[in-house]
Short mmCIF file of C-alpha atoms and ligand atoms in Angstrom, two decimals:
data_model
loop_
_atom_site.label_atom_id
_atom_site.label_comp_id
_atom_site.label_asym_id
_atom_site.label_seq_id
_atom_site.Cartn_x
_atom_site.Cartn_y
_atom_site.Cartn_z
CA MET A 846 91.11 68.78 49.40
CA ALA A 847 91.87 70.38 51.92
CA GLY A 848 89.69 70.81 54.81
CA THR A 849 88.24 67.02 53.76
CA GLU A 850 91.50 65.64 54.52
CA LEU A 851 90.96 66.47 58.01
CA PHE A 852 87.71 65.27 58.80
CA GLY A 853 88.72 63.23 62.85
CA ASP A 854 86.72 63.55 66.33
CA GLU A 855 86.00 66.96 66.05
CA GLU A 856 83.47 66.43 63.39
CA ARG A 857 81.93 63.40 64.73
CA LYS A 858 81.22 65.12 68.30
CA GLU A 859 79.74 68.37 66.61
CA VAL A 860 77.07 66.19 64.51
CA ALA A 861 76.85 63.70 67.68
CA ASP A 862 75.73 66.81 69.53
CA VAL A 863 72.38 66.67 66.99
CA MET A 864 72.05 63.27 66.38
CA GLU A 865 71.08 63.26 70.46
CA THR A 866 68.41 66.24 70.08
CA GLY A 867 67.66 65.06 67.12
CA ILE A 868 67.06 68.95 66.41
CA PHE A 869 68.44 69.27 62.59
CA ILE A 870 66.72 72.96 62.22
CA ARG A 871 68.47 75.74 62.68
CA TYR A 872 65.25 78.32 63.63
CA ASN A 873 63.47 78.00 67.01
CA GLN A 874 62.97 73.94 68.75
CA ASP A 875 64.54 76.41 71.39
CA ASP A 876 63.25 73.77 74.33
CA ALA A 877 64.69 70.97 72.49
CA ARG A 878 67.78 71.19 71.31
CA ASN A 879 69.66 71.18 74.56
CA GLY A 880 72.05 75.01 73.93
CA HIS A 881 72.89 72.92 71.12
CA TRP A 882 72.91 76.10 68.06
CA LYS A 883 75.53 74.90 65.14
CA ALA A 884 75.14 77.01 62.52
CA LYS A 885 74.01 80.41 65.11
CA THR A 886 77.43 79.38 66.95
CA PHE A 887 79.29 79.04 63.53
CA GLU A 888 78.49 82.63 62.66
CA LYS A 889 79.46 83.99 65.80
CA GLU A 890 83.02 82.65 65.58
CA PHE A 891 82.92 83.43 61.35
CA SER A 892 82.15 87.04 62.58
CA ASP A 893 84.46 87.65 64.95
CA TYR A 894 87.29 85.56 62.89
CA HIS A 895 86.48 88.21 59.85
CA ASN A 896 85.88 91.77 62.56
CA ILE A 897 83.12 91.62 60.68
CA LYS A 898 79.20 91.97 62.31
CA TYR A 899 77.17 89.92 60.47
CA THR A 900 77.00 85.93 58.51
CA HIS A 901 74.34 84.25 57.21
CA MET A 902 75.28 80.31 56.97
CA CYS A 903 73.26 79.01 54.74
CA ALA A 904 73.28 75.50 52.24
CA SER A 905 75.75 76.43 49.27
CA GLY A 906 77.94 78.33 47.98
CA THR A 907 75.91 79.08 44.84
CA ALA A 908 72.71 79.86 47.56
CA ALA A 909 75.61 82.83 49.39
CA ASP A 910 76.51 83.82 45.49
CA ALA A 911 72.70 83.92 45.42
CA ILE A 912 71.84 85.50 49.35
CA SER A 913 74.39 87.74 48.25
CA LEU A 914 73.23 89.74 45.05
CA ALA A 915 69.63 89.78 46.09
CA ALA A 916 71.20 91.82 49.24
CA CYS A 917 72.40 93.78 47.41
CA GLY A 918 69.37 94.56 44.86
CA VAL A 919 70.38 92.75 41.87
CA GLY A 920 68.04 91.42 40.57
CA ALA A 921 66.25 91.81 36.40
CA GLY A 922 68.08 92.95 33.62
CA ASP A 923 70.76 94.07 36.35
CA GLU A 924 74.69 94.29 34.74
CA VAL A 925 76.82 92.15 37.32
CA VAL A 926 80.93 91.82 36.36
CA VAL A 927 81.86 88.38 36.35
CA SER A 928 85.15 86.02 36.04
CA PRO A 929 86.14 83.66 33.06
CA PHE A 930 87.35 81.36 34.84
CA SER A 931 86.68 80.59 38.28
CA PHE A 932 83.92 77.93 39.07
CA ILE A 933 80.51 78.47 37.59
CA ALA A 934 78.43 79.15 39.96
CA PRO A 935 78.76 82.82 40.62
CA VAL A 936 77.21 82.73 37.36
CA GLU A 937 74.26 80.10 37.32
CA ALA A 938 73.81 82.81 40.75
CA VAL A 939 73.10 86.08 38.79
CA LEU A 940 71.68 84.20 35.80
CA ALA A 941 68.91 82.73 38.38
CA ALA A 942 68.54 86.16 39.59
CA GLY A 943 67.43 87.63 36.61
CA ALA A 944 70.99 89.26 36.28
CA ILE A 945 72.98 89.33 33.03
CA PRO A 946 76.26 88.14 33.60
CA VAL A 947 79.46 90.08 31.77
CA PHE A 948 82.37 88.80 31.59
CA ALA A 949 85.93 90.34 31.86
CA ASP A 950 89.92 89.88 31.92
CA ILE A 951 91.66 88.82 34.81
CA ASP A 952 95.19 89.31 34.61
CA GLU A 953 98.28 87.41 36.37
CA THR A 954 96.33 87.50 39.76
CA LEU A 955 94.03 85.12 37.73
CA CYS A 956 90.76 86.70 38.79
CA LEU A 957 89.15 90.04 37.30
CA SER A 958 91.61 92.52 37.04
CA PRO A 959 90.29 96.05 37.27
CA GLU A 960 91.88 97.17 33.78
CA GLY A 961 89.04 94.19 32.94
CA ILE A 962 86.86 95.46 35.29
CA GLU A 963 86.44 99.26 33.91
CA ALA A 964 86.00 98.04 30.45
CA ALA A 965 83.15 95.94 31.00
CA ILE A 966 81.18 98.52 33.34
CA THR A 967 78.49 100.39 31.73
CA PRO A 968 75.72 102.52 32.94
CA LYS A 969 73.60 99.46 33.46
CA THR A 970 76.88 97.34 35.77
CA LYS A 971 75.28 96.93 39.57
CA ALA A 972 77.65 94.98 41.01
CA VAL A 973 81.26 93.44 40.03
CA LEU A 974 81.04 89.70 41.46
CA LEU A 975 84.84 88.85 42.27
CA VAL A 976 86.13 85.59 42.50
CA HIS A 977 89.32 84.57 44.32
CA VAL A 978 90.48 81.76 42.44
CA PHE A 979 92.90 78.61 43.66
CA GLY A 980 93.49 80.05 47.41
CA ALA A 981 94.89 84.16 46.48
CA MET A 982 93.21 86.85 46.03
CA ALA A 983 92.79 89.91 43.21
CA ARG A 984 94.85 93.64 43.32
CA THR A 985 91.85 93.76 45.99
CA GLN A 986 91.99 97.60 47.57
CA GLU A 987 92.88 98.84 43.84
CA ILE A 988 89.08 96.52 42.60
CA ALA A 989 87.49 98.38 45.53
CA ASP A 990 88.37 101.56 45.12
CA LEU A 991 87.60 101.45 41.56
CA CYS A 992 83.63 100.33 42.02
CA GLU A 993 83.84 103.01 44.62
CA THR A 994 84.40 105.56 41.96
CA LYS A 995 81.97 104.32 39.74
CA GLY A 996 79.38 103.74 42.33
CA VAL A 997 78.82 99.69 41.47
CA THR A 998 78.20 97.57 44.60
CA LEU A 999 81.04 94.72 45.24
CA ILE A 1000 80.22 90.93 46.44
CA GLU A 1001 83.77 89.24 46.86
CA ASP A 1002 82.87 85.40 46.51
CA ALA A 1003 86.29 84.71 48.93
CA ALA A 1004 85.43 80.92 48.70
CA PRO A 1005 88.48 79.18 47.60
CA ALA A 1006 90.65 82.39 49.30
CA LEU A 1007 89.34 81.54 52.88
CA GLY A 1008 91.04 82.55 54.93
CA ALA A 1009 93.44 84.93 52.43
CA SER A 1010 94.31 87.98 53.56
CA GLN A 1011 96.55 91.31 51.48
CA ASN A 1012 98.25 94.10 54.21
CA GLY A 1013 95.84 92.18 57.37
CA LYS A 1014 92.58 92.93 55.64
CA LEU A 1015 90.83 89.21 55.40
CA ALA A 1016 89.30 88.09 51.78
CA GLY A 1017 86.10 88.94 51.64
CA THR A 1018 85.33 91.95 53.79
CA PHE A 1019 86.82 94.16 51.06
CA GLY A 1020 83.57 94.43 49.45
CA LYS A 1021 80.16 95.49 50.82
CA VAL A 1022 79.25 91.67 51.43
CA GLY A 1023 81.52 88.33 50.79
CA CYS A 1024 80.47 85.06 50.43
CA TYR A 1025 81.68 81.70 50.87
CA SER A 1026 81.47 77.53 49.85
CA PHE A 1027 81.79 74.92 52.27
CA ASP A 1028 82.22 71.87 49.88
CA PHE A 1029 83.14 68.47 49.75
CA TYR A 1030 85.93 70.28 47.98
CA LYS A 1031 87.01 73.12 49.83
CA ILE A 1032 89.34 75.24 52.61
CA ILE A 1033 87.33 73.61 54.96
CA THR A 1034 84.28 71.93 54.14
CA ALA A 1035 80.48 71.18 56.08
CA GLY A 1036 79.52 68.74 53.40
CA GLU A 1037 77.26 71.30 51.84
CA GLY A 1038 77.61 74.81 52.82
CA GLY A 1039 77.93 78.73 52.44
CA ALA A 1040 77.80 81.56 54.72
CA MET A 1041 77.99 85.49 53.31
CA ILE A 1042 78.96 87.85 55.56
CA THR A 1043 78.39 91.91 56.10
CA ASN A 1044 79.12 95.23 58.41
CA ASP A 1045 75.37 95.85 56.87
CA GLU A 1046 72.48 95.58 58.80
CA SER A 1047 69.86 95.75 55.99
CA ALA A 1048 71.92 93.38 53.77
CA TYR A 1049 71.99 90.55 56.56
CA ASN A 1050 68.52 91.19 57.42
CA THR A 1051 67.57 90.66 53.56
CA ALA A 1052 69.79 87.50 53.16
CA HIS A 1053 68.70 85.55 56.08
CA MET A 1054 65.01 86.70 55.63
CA PHE A 1055 65.61 85.73 51.54
CA ALA A 1056 67.66 82.36 52.46
CA ASP A 1057 64.37 80.92 54.40
CA HIS A 1058 61.10 82.48 53.12
CA GLY A 1059 61.43 85.73 53.89
CA HIS A 1060 61.17 84.59 57.45
CA ASP A 1061 61.92 87.82 59.85
CA HIS A 1062 63.03 85.15 62.55
CA ILE A 1063 61.84 87.14 65.73
CA GLY A 1064 59.98 84.97 68.16
CA ASP A 1065 60.47 81.45 68.89
CA ASN A 1066 57.33 80.81 67.78
CA ARG A 1067 58.35 80.25 63.36
CA GLY A 1068 54.03 80.18 62.12
CA MET A 1069 54.00 83.13 64.03
CA GLU A 1070 56.67 84.75 62.25
CA GLU A 1071 56.33 88.22 60.11
CA HIS A 1072 57.67 88.14 55.67
CA PRO A 1073 59.17 91.49 55.19
CA ILE A 1074 59.63 89.63 52.15
CA LEU A 1075 59.57 87.15 49.63
CA GLY A 1076 62.25 84.55 49.22
CA PHE A 1077 63.32 80.59 49.19
CA ASN A 1078 65.07 77.72 51.20
CA TYR A 1079 68.75 77.95 51.12
CA ARG A 1080 68.58 76.73 54.72
CA VAL A 1081 71.74 75.32 56.03
CA SER A 1082 70.79 72.31 58.35
CA GLU A 1083 72.19 71.85 62.21
CA LEU A 1084 74.41 68.47 60.94
CA HIS A 1085 76.22 70.08 57.61
CA ALA A 1086 76.51 73.11 60.33
CA ALA A 1087 77.98 70.80 62.68
CA VAL A 1088 80.87 69.25 60.34
CA GLY A 1089 81.40 73.29 59.28
CA LEU A 1090 81.70 74.21 62.44
CA ALA A 1091 84.40 71.57 63.68
CA GLN A 1092 85.74 72.21 60.26
CA PHE A 1093 86.23 76.33 60.82
CA ARG A 1094 88.74 75.33 64.30
CA LYS A 1095 90.76 74.00 62.46
CA LEU A 1096 91.26 77.00 59.42
CA ASP A 1097 94.58 78.02 60.80
CA THR A 1098 96.28 74.81 60.98
CA ILE A 1099 94.69 73.77 57.67
CA ILE A 1100 96.55 77.32 56.22
CA ALA A 1101 99.65 76.89 57.46
CA ALA A 1102 100.52 73.45 56.77
CA LEU A 1103 99.17 74.55 52.39
CA ARG A 1104 101.35 77.81 53.37
CA LYS A 1105 104.51 75.18 54.53
CA ASN A 1106 104.18 72.79 51.57
CA LYS A 1107 103.44 75.34 49.07
CA THR A 1108 106.71 77.10 49.91
CA ILE A 1109 108.26 73.51 49.59
CA LEU A 1110 107.24 73.04 45.82
CA LYS A 1111 107.69 76.97 44.87
CA ASP A 1112 111.15 77.28 45.12
CA GLY A 1113 112.00 74.02 44.28
CA LEU A 1114 110.26 75.25 40.96
CA LYS A 1115 111.75 78.91 41.80
CA SER A 1116 115.90 77.46 39.85
CA ILE A 1117 114.00 76.68 36.42
CA PRO A 1118 114.25 80.44 35.00
CA GLU A 1119 111.97 79.43 32.04
CA LEU A 1120 109.03 79.41 35.06
CA THR A 1121 106.99 82.28 36.09
CA PHE A 1122 104.78 82.55 39.16
CA ARG A 1123 101.28 83.74 39.59
CA ARG A 1124 101.30 87.01 40.79
CA ILE A 1125 99.93 87.28 44.20
CA ASP A 1126 100.33 90.40 46.42
CA ASP A 1127 101.14 89.78 50.06
CA GLU A 1128 101.67 86.04 48.77
CA ALA A 1129 102.84 85.28 52.79
CA ASN A 1130 98.79 85.73 53.38
CA GLU A 1131 97.66 83.19 50.85
CA SER A 1132 95.67 80.48 51.38
CA ALA A 1133 98.16 78.43 49.60
CA THR A 1134 95.50 75.57 47.67
CA PHE A 1135 97.57 75.84 44.49
CA LEU A 1136 100.72 76.54 42.98
CA SER A 1137 100.56 78.77 39.97
CA PHE A 1138 102.95 79.08 36.92
CA PHE A 1139 103.53 80.16 34.10
CA LEU A 1140 105.33 78.52 30.83
CA LYS A 1141 106.22 81.21 27.51
CA ASP A 1142 103.68 80.00 25.25
CA LYS A 1143 100.97 77.48 24.93
CA ALA A 1144 103.15 75.23 23.48
CA THR A 1145 105.66 75.12 26.36
CA ALA A 1146 102.26 74.50 28.30
CA GLU A 1147 100.99 71.58 26.40
CA HIS A 1148 104.39 70.51 26.60
CA VAL A 1149 105.05 70.32 30.57
CA LYS A 1150 101.54 69.36 30.49
CA ALA A 1151 102.59 66.26 29.06
CA ALA A 1152 105.33 65.53 30.74
CA LEU A 1153 103.63 65.78 34.40
CA ASP A 1154 101.48 63.42 33.00
CA ASP A 1155 103.79 60.74 31.60
CA ALA A 1156 105.93 61.14 35.28
CA GLY A 1157 102.73 60.42 37.03
CA ILE A 1158 102.65 64.07 38.73
CA GLY A 1159 99.29 65.69 38.76
CA SER A 1160 98.67 68.86 37.41
CA ALA A 1161 96.09 71.22 35.74
CA TYR A 1162 95.82 72.71 32.95
CA TRP A 1163 92.91 74.95 32.54
CA VAL A 1164 92.50 76.07 28.74
CA THR A 1165 91.16 72.13 28.52
CA ASN A 1166 89.80 71.23 30.85
CA LYS A 1167 85.63 71.30 31.29
CA TYR A 1168 85.47 72.76 34.55
CA HIS A 1169 86.41 76.71 35.87
CA TYR A 1170 86.89 78.45 32.20
CA VAL A 1171 84.19 79.86 30.45
CA HIS A 1172 86.27 78.64 27.68
CA ASN A 1173 84.79 75.35 27.51
CA TRP A 1174 81.68 75.80 28.79
CA GLU A 1175 78.89 75.01 26.04
CA HIS A 1176 75.88 74.96 28.58
CA LEU A 1177 76.25 78.14 28.90
CA LYS A 1178 77.45 79.16 25.55
CA GLU A 1179 73.94 77.52 23.57
CA MET A 1180 72.17 78.52 26.99
CA LYS A 1181 71.10 75.22 27.26
CA VAL A 1182 68.28 75.83 29.79
CA ALA A 1183 65.49 73.71 32.13
CA ALA A 1184 63.11 76.34 30.92
CA LYS A 1185 63.52 79.47 29.23
CA MET A 1186 65.68 82.07 31.49
CA PRO A 1187 65.48 85.41 31.96
CA VAL A 1188 68.23 86.69 30.30
CA SER A 1189 67.01 85.37 27.45
CA MET A 1190 63.73 87.28 27.20
CA LEU A 1191 66.26 91.14 27.02
CA GLU A 1192 65.64 92.34 23.53
CA ASN A 1193 70.25 92.79 24.09
CA ALA A 1194 70.52 89.50 25.39
CA PRO A 1195 74.04 88.65 25.38
CA ASP A 1196 75.69 85.85 22.76
CA TYR A 1197 77.76 83.91 25.09
CA ARG A 1198 79.30 82.25 21.87
CA ASN A 1199 80.88 85.33 21.32
CA ILE A 1200 83.03 85.72 24.11
CA SER A 1201 86.47 87.47 23.22
CA LEU A 1202 88.98 87.91 26.11
CA PRO A 1203 92.61 87.91 24.98
CA ILE A 1204 93.98 88.83 27.78
CA SER A 1205 92.83 86.32 29.36
CA GLU A 1206 92.99 83.57 27.19
CA GLY A 1207 96.24 83.94 26.50
CA ILE A 1208 97.49 84.16 30.17
CA MET A 1209 95.06 80.89 30.48
CA GLU A 1210 97.30 78.96 27.62
CA ARG A 1211 100.60 79.41 29.51
CA LEU A 1212 99.34 78.37 33.71
CA LEU A 1213 99.93 75.45 34.95
CA MET A 1214 98.60 74.58 38.36
CA VAL A 1215 99.65 71.54 41.76
CA GLU A 1216 97.45 70.82 43.50
CA ILE A 1217 99.13 71.27 47.97
CA LYS A 1218 98.10 68.65 50.26
CA VAL A 1219 97.60 69.36 54.11
CA LEU A 1220 98.86 66.40 55.46
CA TRP A 1221 102.12 65.82 53.29
CA ARG A 1222 105.09 65.19 55.39
CA ASP A 1223 107.98 67.37 54.59
CA GLU A 1224 110.09 64.46 52.90
CA GLU A 1225 106.66 64.07 50.57
CA ALA A 1226 106.70 67.63 49.62
CA THR A 1227 110.36 67.28 48.98
CA ALA A 1228 109.95 64.15 46.75
CA LEU A 1229 107.59 65.72 45.02
CA ARG A 1230 109.12 69.04 44.78
CA ASP A 1231 112.21 67.06 43.24
CA LYS A 1232 110.35 65.05 40.84
CA LEU A 1233 108.79 67.95 38.85
CA VAL A 1234 112.01 70.18 38.82
CA THR A 1235 114.09 66.70 37.05
CA THR A 1236 109.96 66.68 34.79
CA ILE A 1237 109.75 70.34 34.10
CA SER A 1238 113.27 70.79 34.32
CA ASN A 1239 113.96 67.85 31.53
CA ALA A 1240 110.96 68.69 29.86
CA LEU A 1241 112.21 72.39 29.02
CA LYS A 1242 115.66 70.91 27.12
C1 LIG B 1280 82.36 75.71 44.72
C2 LIG B 1280 82.28 77.60 44.53
C3 LIG B 1280 81.16 77.53 44.44
C4 LIG B 1280 80.12 77.16 44.28
O1 LIG B 1280 79.72 76.84 46.19
P1 LIG B 1280 78.66 75.02 46.02
O2 LIG B 1280 78.96 75.61 47.76
O3 LIG B 1280 79.40 74.31 45.89
O4 LIG B 1280 77.32 75.91 45.75
C5 LIG B 1280 81.14 79.63 44.19
N1 LIG B 1280 81.86 79.76 44.04
C6 LIG B 1280 83.04 79.62 43.76
C7 LIG B 1280 84.08 80.21 43.13
C8 LIG B 1280 83.62 78.54 44.22
O5 LIG B 1280 84.91 77.78 44.10
#
């Protein structure tokens, strides 16, 4: 649950600033806001942290995906390579853009692999939407190099790996744009919120305009602003930005606690020779929201999952979970839509009932995860470690 665990006076204070003035909109109202610019301040601090030129804060992570696609010129009929193992939001954003999600294989990083991406690229591929899932990153530099060679835009959805890095480079800074979510369950939360970052001035300008009905955000008179493009409303409110700002200032504390607690569990599980672990490049610098490990086959994973359930230890087996894995997205497979979507109008409309990704399936069916908590005291973490080791060892006998 990460940041949600640490809600406190800092968040209350930032929100109180906004409540005092009643200026809930992030733009304009310069005189009435008493110097409080929560979204703008968040953007400045987020850019500084990532050593990047521009951040645009917005209403949600899904909005950040949508804005990022627009900022990269991804639209009707373009193919976008996506991951079968991730929250569904990036796929929904691609569909909403009128573009075509093309699923590719993951590897033991649990993220899209360079090999999977390369096999999925066609002359119609415009972008790769790479999600860094569950607290750690993909083989990101290799994927960035591949995209460059192929002339395909790399968009990183780094929501689940905020603050993770590889060789000193933070998640979200390898591609043309990076996006993040601050919903209630993320590493930091704004209640609801998201952001996109980029070094590309033109992509940034498209992003903030697209996210606010095309407003150019020049001057202090909203009614007199120009509208260089059509857009939509993906604005974040100052109330949410205020919570996000206080939470962002706790990010390093949150991640340090997660890393410490994950290490305690993992060091225990290393004593079980039948277990192998998720591939994590630069493991000292992951976000560490989950401990992910593999059993030797599906039957063993199911057996261990049942033993963990019996012992009252929370764990996730994504093959049967309704969330996060393409396998269980009946609404996508059957294209159950509120109204006809652009993708269904295409002659070569993909049939998502027939997605075949045997490499990904072979990884997913052996995978179990345990969530790491920020607030565990050392004795809680070691008690859970001991219980995990005993339960799994007994199950494997
Ligand atoms: C949570 C999440 C989103 C969606 O974020 P919301 O703020 O809930 O809209 C998008 N992408 C990924 C990878 C996520 O984990």
